[in-house]
Short mmCIF file of C-alpha atoms and ligand atoms in Angstrom, two decimals:
data_model
loop_
_atom_site.label_atom_id
_atom_site.label_comp_id
_atom_site.label_asym_id
_atom_site.label_seq_id
_atom_site.Cartn_x
_atom_site.Cartn_y
_atom_site.Cartn_z
CA UNK A 984 7.01 13.17 -11.87
CA UNK A 985 4.41 10.52 -12.59
CA UNK A 986 1.15 10.17 -10.74
CA UNK A 987 -1.60 7.60 -10.83
CA UNK A 988 -4.15 10.31 -11.59
CA UNK A 989 -3.99 14.01 -12.43
CA UNK A 990 -3.17 15.78 -9.15
CA UNK A 991 -6.24 17.14 -7.43
CA UNK A 992 -4.04 19.35 -5.27
CA UNK A 993 -0.38 20.37 -5.22
CA UNK A 994 2.16 22.59 -3.51
CA UNK A 995 4.04 25.22 -5.46
CA UNK A 996 7.47 26.10 -3.97
CA UNK A 997 9.62 29.13 -4.80
CA UNK A 998 13.20 28.12 -3.98
CA UNK A 999 14.59 31.52 -4.97
CA UNK A 1000 12.33 33.14 -2.34
CA UNK A 1001 13.71 30.78 0.31
CA UNK A 1002 17.25 31.85 -0.66
CA UNK A 1003 16.21 35.51 -0.43
CA UNK A 1004 14.72 34.92 3.03
CA UNK A 1005 18.02 33.39 4.13
CA UNK A 1006 19.75 36.56 2.90
CA UNK A 1007 17.31 38.58 4.98
CA UNK A 1008 18.19 36.49 8.05
CA UNK A 1009 21.88 37.22 7.38
CA UNK A 1010 21.20 40.94 7.02
CA UNK A 1011 19.17 41.00 10.24
CA UNK A 1012 22.11 39.56 12.20
CA UNK A 1013 25.30 40.49 10.35
CA UNK A 1014 28.28 38.31 11.14
CA UNK A 1015 26.16 35.46 12.49
CA UNK A 1016 26.48 32.02 10.91
CA UNK A 1017 23.31 30.28 9.81
CA UNK A 1018 21.81 26.85 10.39
CA UNK A 1019 18.73 26.75 8.14
CA UNK A 1020 16.20 24.44 9.77
CA UNK A 1021 14.95 21.91 7.22
CA UNK A 1022 13.31 19.37 9.54
CA UNK A 1023 9.87 18.00 8.75
CA UNK A 1024 10.40 18.09 5.02
CA UNK A 1025 11.62 21.70 5.19
CA UNK A 1026 8.28 22.69 6.73
CA UNK A 1027 6.32 20.99 3.96
CA UNK A 1028 8.43 22.44 1.13
CA UNK A 1029 10.47 19.27 0.50
CA UNK A 1030 13.64 18.37 2.41
CA UNK A 1031 16.02 17.52 -0.41
CA UNK A 1032 14.97 20.32 -2.77
CA UNK A 1033 15.29 23.03 -0.12
CA UNK A 1034 18.59 21.69 1.22
CA UNK A 1035 20.04 21.57 -2.30
CA UNK A 1036 18.87 25.13 -2.92
CA UNK A 1037 20.65 26.39 0.23
CA UNK A 1038 23.67 24.08 0.22
CA UNK A 1039 25.94 26.50 -1.65
CA UNK A 1040 24.79 29.60 0.22
CA UNK A 1041 27.56 29.44 2.81
CA UNK A 1042 25.46 27.90 5.57
CA UNK A 1043 27.09 26.15 8.54
CA UNK A 1044 24.67 23.30 9.33
CA UNK A 1045 21.23 22.08 8.31
CA UNK A 1046 18.91 21.60 11.30
CA UNK A 1047 17.10 18.23 11.14
CA UNK A 1048 14.95 16.30 13.59
CA UNK A 1049 16.47 12.82 13.40
CA UNK A 1050 18.95 10.52 11.70
CA UNK A 1051 16.46 9.60 8.97
CA UNK A 1052 16.41 13.22 7.79
CA UNK A 1053 20.20 13.47 8.11
CA UNK A 1054 20.57 10.32 5.98
CA UNK A 1055 18.23 11.73 3.33
CA UNK A 1056 20.42 14.84 3.12
CA UNK A 1057 23.61 12.87 2.62
CA UNK A 1058 21.95 10.59 0.04
CA UNK A 1059 20.82 13.70 -1.82
CA UNK A 1060 24.45 14.75 -2.13
CA UNK A 1061 24.06 17.70 0.24
CA UNK A 1062 27.47 18.81 1.56
CA UNK A 1063 26.47 20.93 4.56
CA UNK A 1064 26.62 18.95 7.79
CA UNK A 1065 23.29 17.92 9.40
CA UNK A 1066 22.70 19.02 12.97
CA UNK A 1067 20.27 16.79 14.88
CA UNK A 1068 18.23 19.26 16.87
CA UNK A 1069 16.60 16.92 19.38
CA UNK A 1070 17.98 14.07 21.48
CA UNK A 1071 18.95 10.94 19.54
CA UNK A 1072 17.92 7.42 20.54
CA UNK A 1073 20.75 5.09 21.59
CA UNK A 1074 20.28 3.08 18.39
CA UNK A 1075 20.76 6.21 16.25
CA UNK A 1076 24.10 7.15 17.77
CA UNK A 1077 26.36 4.75 15.91
CA UNK A 1078 25.26 6.21 12.57
CA UNK A 1079 25.81 9.72 13.95
CA UNK A 1080 29.36 8.86 15.03
CA UNK A 1081 30.23 7.09 11.78
CA UNK A 1082 29.00 9.98 9.64
CA UNK A 1083 30.27 12.78 11.86
CA UNK A 1084 26.82 14.34 12.02
CA UNK A 1085 26.45 16.92 14.74
CA UNK A 1086 24.42 15.94 17.80
CA UNK A 1087 23.70 17.41 21.21
CA UNK A 1088 24.08 16.01 24.71
CA UNK A 1089 21.81 16.76 27.67
CA UNK A 1090 22.93 13.99 30.04
CA UNK A 1091 26.11 12.20 31.07
CA UNK A 1092 24.61 8.90 29.85
CA UNK A 1093 24.45 10.26 26.31
CA UNK A 1094 27.98 11.69 26.61
CA UNK A 1095 29.38 8.35 27.81
CA UNK A 1096 27.67 6.42 25.04
CA UNK A 1097 28.94 8.79 22.33
CA UNK A 1098 32.41 8.64 23.91
CA UNK A 1099 32.53 4.84 23.83
CA UNK A 1100 31.21 4.66 20.25
CA UNK A 1101 33.69 7.29 19.08
CA UNK A 1102 36.55 5.50 20.87
CA UNK A 1103 35.52 2.16 19.35
CA UNK A 1104 35.68 3.63 15.83
CA UNK A 1105 38.76 5.72 16.53
CA UNK A 1106 36.93 8.96 15.83
CA UNK A 1107 36.68 12.36 17.43
CA UNK A 1108 33.02 13.36 17.52
CA UNK A 1109 32.17 17.07 17.47
CA UNK A 1110 29.21 17.58 19.77
CA UNK A 1111 27.22 20.49 21.21
CA UNK A 1112 26.36 20.88 24.89
CA UNK A 1113 22.65 21.50 25.25
CA UNK A 1114 21.78 23.69 28.22
CA UNK A 1115 18.26 24.20 29.53
CA UNK A 1116 17.71 27.93 30.10
CA UNK A 1117 13.95 27.65 30.32
CA UNK A 1118 12.53 25.51 27.51
CA UNK A 1119 12.22 22.38 29.67
CA UNK A 1120 12.61 20.03 26.71
CA UNK A 1121 16.30 19.07 26.75
CA UNK A 1122 19.64 20.21 28.12
CA UNK A 1123 21.72 20.21 31.26
CA UNK A 1124 20.05 22.17 34.07
CA UNK A 1125 21.81 25.17 35.65
CA UNK A 1126 22.95 23.27 38.76
CA UNK A 1127 24.85 20.84 36.51
CA UNK A 1128 26.76 23.44 34.47
CA UNK A 1129 29.69 23.98 36.86
CA UNK A 1130 30.48 20.25 36.90
CA UNK A 1131 30.51 19.71 33.15
CA UNK A 1132 34.14 20.67 32.63
CA UNK A 1133 35.49 17.97 34.97
CA UNK A 1134 32.95 15.35 33.90
CA UNK A 1135 33.63 15.72 30.18
CA UNK A 1136 37.40 16.06 30.52
CA UNK A 1137 37.55 12.28 30.89
CA UNK A 1138 35.98 11.79 27.44
CA UNK A 1139 38.80 12.42 24.99
CA UNK A 1140 36.88 11.35 21.88
CA UNK A 1141 34.26 14.08 22.31
CA UNK A 1142 35.07 17.50 20.92
CA UNK A 1143 32.71 19.85 22.73
CA UNK A 1144 32.62 22.61 20.16
CA UNK A 1145 29.20 24.16 20.64
CA UNK A 1146 26.69 25.24 23.25
CA UNK A 1147 23.04 25.24 22.30
CA UNK A 1148 19.87 26.39 24.02
CA UNK A 1149 16.35 27.32 22.92
CA UNK A 1150 13.83 30.12 23.60
CA UNK A 1151 10.36 28.98 24.71
CA UNK A 1152 8.73 32.40 24.33
CA UNK A 1153 10.80 34.78 22.22
CA UNK A 1154 7.59 35.59 20.31
CA UNK A 1155 5.44 36.36 23.34
CA UNK A 1156 7.37 37.20 26.52
CA UNK A 1157 10.16 39.80 26.22
CA UNK A 1158 10.67 40.03 29.99
CA UNK A 1159 11.37 36.31 30.38
CA UNK A 1160 13.39 36.26 27.15
CA UNK A 1161 15.73 39.06 28.31
CA UNK A 1162 16.36 37.18 31.57
CA UNK A 1163 17.02 34.02 29.58
CA UNK A 1164 19.46 35.82 27.29
CA UNK A 1165 21.47 36.99 30.33
CA UNK A 1166 21.47 33.47 31.74
CA UNK A 1167 22.63 32.02 28.41
CA UNK A 1168 25.40 34.62 28.07
CA UNK A 1169 26.57 33.91 31.65
CA UNK A 1170 26.55 30.17 30.97
CA UNK A 1171 28.57 30.62 27.79
CA UNK A 1172 31.24 32.58 29.63
CA UNK A 1173 31.29 30.16 32.60
CA UNK A 1174 31.55 27.10 30.35
CA UNK A 1175 33.93 28.97 28.05
CA UNK A 1176 36.56 28.67 30.82
CA UNK A 1177 36.66 24.93 30.24
CA UNK A 1178 35.54 24.45 26.61
CA UNK A 1179 36.59 26.08 23.39
CA UNK A 1180 33.21 26.63 21.74
CA UNK A 1181 33.16 27.33 18.03
CA UNK A 1182 29.36 27.61 17.91
CA UNK A 1183 27.09 29.33 20.43
CA UNK A 1184 23.42 29.40 19.50
CA UNK A 1185 19.99 29.90 21.01
CA UNK A 1186 17.86 31.81 18.46
CA UNK A 1187 15.28 30.40 16.08
CA UNK A 1188 13.34 32.81 13.84
CA UNK A 1189 11.70 34.85 16.60
CA UNK A 1190 14.94 35.23 18.56
CA UNK A 1191 16.87 36.12 15.42
CA UNK A 1192 14.37 38.79 14.39
CA UNK A 1193 13.74 40.38 17.78
CA UNK A 1194 16.89 39.99 19.96
CA UNK A 1195 20.65 40.38 20.02
CA UNK A 1196 22.25 37.65 22.11
CA UNK A 1197 25.74 38.49 23.43
CA UNK A 1198 28.14 35.64 22.73
CA UNK A 1199 25.95 33.90 20.13
CA UNK A 1200 27.53 33.41 16.69
CA UNK A 1201 25.07 31.00 15.02
CA UNK A 1202 21.28 31.16 14.53
CA UNK A 1203 18.72 28.53 13.56
CA UNK A 1204 16.01 30.13 11.41
CA UNK A 1205 13.12 27.92 10.34
CA UNK A 1206 9.75 29.59 9.84
CA UNK A 1207 11.16 32.89 8.55
CA UNK A 1208 12.95 31.10 5.69
CA UNK A 1209 9.52 29.96 4.60
CA UNK A 1210 8.25 33.51 4.46
CA UNK A 1211 6.39 33.79 7.75
CA UNK A 1212 7.51 36.12 10.51
CA UNK A 1213 6.65 34.89 14.02
CA UNK A 1214 7.18 38.40 15.45
CA UNK A 1215 6.70 41.93 14.24
CA UNK A 1216 10.15 43.16 13.22
CA UNK A 1217 11.55 45.68 10.76
CA UNK A 1218 12.67 42.64 8.74
CA UNK A 1219 9.25 40.99 8.59
CA UNK A 1220 8.17 42.92 5.50
CA UNK A 1221 11.27 41.80 3.62
CA UNK A 1222 10.28 38.13 3.90
CA UNK A 1223 8.91 36.68 0.67
CA UNK A 1224 6.18 34.04 0.50
CA UNK A 1225 7.64 30.68 -0.53
CA UNK A 1226 4.69 28.29 -0.79
CA UNK A 1227 1.31 28.15 -2.46
CA UNK A 1228 -1.29 25.42 -2.10
CA UNK A 1229 -3.63 24.79 -5.00
CA UNK A 1230 -6.44 22.40 -5.77
CA UNK A 1231 -8.97 22.02 -8.55
CA UNK A 1232 -12.71 22.07 -8.82
CA UNK A 1233 -14.13 18.61 -9.48
CA UNK A 1234 -17.85 19.50 -9.75
CA UNK A 1235 -20.06 22.57 -9.98
CA UNK A 1236 -23.72 22.29 -8.97
CA UNK A 1237 -26.56 24.35 -7.58
CA UNK A 1238 -28.11 23.12 -4.34
CA UNK A 1239 -31.68 24.16 -3.48
CA UNK A 1240 -32.45 26.13 -0.30
CA UNK A 1241 -32.60 23.95 2.80
CA UNK A 1242 -30.01 21.41 1.59
CA UNK A 1243 -27.32 20.11 3.95
CA UNK A 1244 -23.60 20.20 3.10
CA UNK A 1245 -21.09 17.48 4.12
CA UNK A 1246 -20.89 15.23 7.16
CA UNK A 1247 -23.16 16.09 10.06
CA UNK A 1248 -25.06 18.54 7.82
CA UNK A 1249 -23.50 21.34 9.90
CA UNK A 1250 -24.28 23.79 7.11
CA UNK A 1251 -27.74 24.11 5.55
CA UNK A 1252 -28.23 26.37 2.52
CA UNK A 1253 -30.60 29.28 3.14
CA UNK A 1254 -31.04 30.02 -0.59
CA UNK A 1255 -30.33 28.22 -3.84
CA UNK A 1256 -26.54 28.04 -3.70
CA UNK A 1257 -24.01 27.40 -6.43
CA UNK A 1258 -21.38 25.13 -4.88
CA UNK A 1259 -18.05 23.74 -6.06
CA UNK A 1260 -16.65 20.44 -4.89
CA UNK A 1261 -12.85 20.76 -4.59
CA UNK A 1262 -10.28 17.96 -4.56
CA UNK A 1263 -8.46 18.49 -1.28
CA UNK A 1264 -9.21 17.36 2.27
CA UNK A 1265 -7.77 16.64 5.66
CA UNK A 1266 -5.83 13.67 4.29
CA UNK A 1267 -3.75 16.25 2.40
CA UNK A 1268 -3.23 18.34 5.52
CA UNK A 1269 -6.05 20.83 4.90
CA UNK A 1270 -7.15 21.01 8.54
CA UNK A 1271 -10.49 19.54 9.52
CA UNK A 1272 -10.50 22.19 12.24
CA UNK A 1273 -11.25 24.75 9.52
CA UNK A 1274 -14.79 23.36 9.35
CA UNK A 1275 -17.36 26.08 9.99
CA UNK A 1276 -14.70 28.57 11.12
CA UNK A 1277 -15.17 31.19 8.42
CA UNK A 1278 -12.40 29.78 6.21
CA UNK A 1279 -12.35 30.61 2.53
CA UNK A 1280 -10.69 29.66 -0.72
CA UNK A 1281 -9.83 31.82 -3.73
CA UNK A 1282 -11.26 31.03 -7.16
CA UNK A 1283 -11.02 33.21 -10.30
CA UNK A 1284 -10.41 36.37 -8.27
CA UNK A 1285 -13.26 35.72 -5.82
CA UNK A 1286 -13.14 34.91 -2.14
CA UNK A 1287 -15.40 31.85 -1.65
CA UNK A 1288 -16.60 30.70 1.78
CA UNK A 1289 -16.00 27.05 2.63
CA UNK A 1290 -19.24 25.32 3.57
CA UNK A 1291 -19.69 22.57 6.15
CA UNK A 1292 -17.02 20.18 7.30
CA UNK A 1293 -13.72 19.40 5.65
CA UNK A 1294 -13.87 15.75 4.51
CA UNK A 1295 -10.96 13.41 3.91
CA UNK A 1296 -10.39 14.22 0.23
CA UNK A 1297 -12.88 16.93 -0.67
CA UNK A 1298 -14.23 20.28 0.46
CA UNK A 1299 -17.20 22.31 -0.71
CA UNK A 1300 -17.25 26.06 -1.31
CA UNK A 1301 -19.96 28.60 -2.07
CA UNK A 1302 -19.18 29.83 -5.59
CA UNK A 1303 -22.38 31.79 -6.17
CA UNK A 1304 -20.26 34.86 -7.04
CA UNK A 1305 -17.94 33.09 -9.46
CA UNK A 1306 -19.10 33.22 -13.06
CA UNK A 1307 -18.03 30.65 -15.65
CA UNK A 1308 -16.70 27.98 -13.32
CA UNK A 1309 -16.04 24.50 -14.70
CA UNK A 1310 -14.50 21.31 -13.35
CA UNK A 1311 -10.71 21.44 -13.55
CA UNK A 1312 -10.48 25.13 -12.66
CA UNK A 1313 -7.77 26.11 -10.17
CA UNK A 1314 -8.42 26.97 -6.53
CA UNK A 1315 -5.94 28.77 -4.26
CA UNK A 1316 -5.98 27.58 -0.64
CA UNK A 1317 -2.71 29.19 0.48
CA UNK A 1318 -1.02 31.91 -1.56
CA UNK A 1319 -1.03 35.59 -2.38
CA UNK A 1320 -4.73 35.98 -1.53
CA UNK A 1321 -4.91 33.61 1.42
CA UNK A 1322 -1.91 33.81 3.74
CA UNK A 1323 -0.92 30.74 5.73
CA UNK A 1324 -1.23 32.86 8.89
CA UNK A 1325 -4.95 33.33 8.16
CA UNK A 1326 -5.44 29.59 7.63
CA UNK A 1327 -3.63 28.86 10.91
CA UNK A 1328 -5.66 31.38 12.84
CA UNK A 1329 -8.98 30.05 11.53
CA UNK A 1330 -7.93 26.49 12.31
CA UNK A 1331 -6.96 27.53 15.85
CA UNK A 1332 -3.30 26.63 15.37
CA UNK A 1333 0.05 28.08 14.25
CA UNK A 1334 1.57 28.40 10.76
CA UNK A 1335 4.29 25.85 11.64
CA UNK A 1336 1.60 23.18 12.04
CA UNK A 1337 -0.23 24.07 8.82
CA UNK A 1338 2.98 23.92 6.76
CA UNK A 1339 4.36 20.73 8.29
CA UNK A 1340 0.99 18.98 7.90
CA UNK A 1341 0.94 19.33 4.11
CA UNK A 1342 0.92 15.69 3.18
CA UNK A 1343 2.87 13.38 0.88
CA UNK A 1344 -0.13 13.04 -1.46
CA UNK A 1345 0.52 16.62 -2.61
CA UNK A 1346 3.13 16.79 -5.40
CA UNK A 1347 5.66 19.60 -4.93
CA UNK A 1348 6.28 21.78 -7.96
CA UNK A 1349 9.54 23.77 -7.80
CA UNK A 1350 10.55 27.14 -9.24
CA UNK A 1351 13.70 29.20 -8.87
CA UNK A 1352 16.09 26.29 -8.33
C1 PLP B 405 12.34 23.85 14.94
C2 PLP B 405 13.49 24.48 15.65
C3 PLP B 405 14.02 25.70 15.20
C4 PLP B 405 13.38 26.55 14.12
O1 PLP B 405 12.33 27.30 14.71
P1 PLP B 405 11.50 28.42 13.90
O2 PLP B 405 10.61 29.00 14.92
O3 PLP B 405 10.72 27.69 12.86
O4 PLP B 405 12.47 29.37 13.35
C5 PLP B 405 15.17 26.15 15.82
N1 PLP B 405 15.75 25.48 16.84
C6 PLP B 405 15.25 24.31 17.31
C7 PLP B 405 15.92 23.62 18.43
C8 PLP B 405 14.10 23.79 16.75
O5 PLP B 405 13.58 22.65 17.23
#
């Protein structure tokens, strides 16, 4: 890897840990096939590297967000078929049909378009029926389910071989989730009278860790592969951390008492304060919402409070307790001392957003390939 300047911040990725977390997903739901979700650059870890690391692990699909990600997988030589999790635009569908990527349908308009493209190219397109059991984002609604058999019978180039749904609150509402599971299972058996489904799936990480879904034979873990458990489960402790975020000190100075720190001077020193300027900012995905929220960084074994606002490329930390600090020294922002869940909580968001915000300016360094 070449860079214009020495990296001021980087992401360290443990591919072996991601493989171990996939094994844990398999052990949590024995006999269930897996669709590792690698959308959004594999949650900040790097799309191609993660997909290559899992490609030979016996997985059924890779979950991606769009055709651009699917194309990147095939260009990287990945053999596992991409599954496009969300609806595709009309202009994406030809490429889906030509490559035999797996897509979902939520409307008859999509079904008809895929049918005519597949017929034009003389192909049979495997496709999954998306059913809305409560997420409200995509899928046929319950009053449409009974009519799907007749409506899709007239589309011979579509092979309806899966039925997909999604949990909106598997990590926070067990009562609703149990009702939803019954509705999904009923839908699978109703639709199973007309379609021969090879893949029935509804669970992402939280569903996989906390529920058994009758009739489901495929699961779509994302966050848990990256070492974070969205729910308390007996398997949570088995998940290994997969990502560390590091930066480096660029300056060490001592500010006098009464001196402001960063934009808006939202922090004023109340004593002479040794401060480090650190080469990471919100342009790298270190959230500006961490400003003045009690966030910290880890330097030479010491927990150091962040002072003032996060700026675009730099932050400032109180390093009064760190002896012998010089420019170039390493700073941990996410890692064994600072979990991503803590960063998310302080920033008022969720770990998914912290991970997927880690920007392209951060080089990814891989271990355990
Ligand atoms: C992103 C996504 C997942 C993965 O969710 P996690 O909570 O990260 O496990 C699974 N299914 C669908 C449809 C998704 O959009």
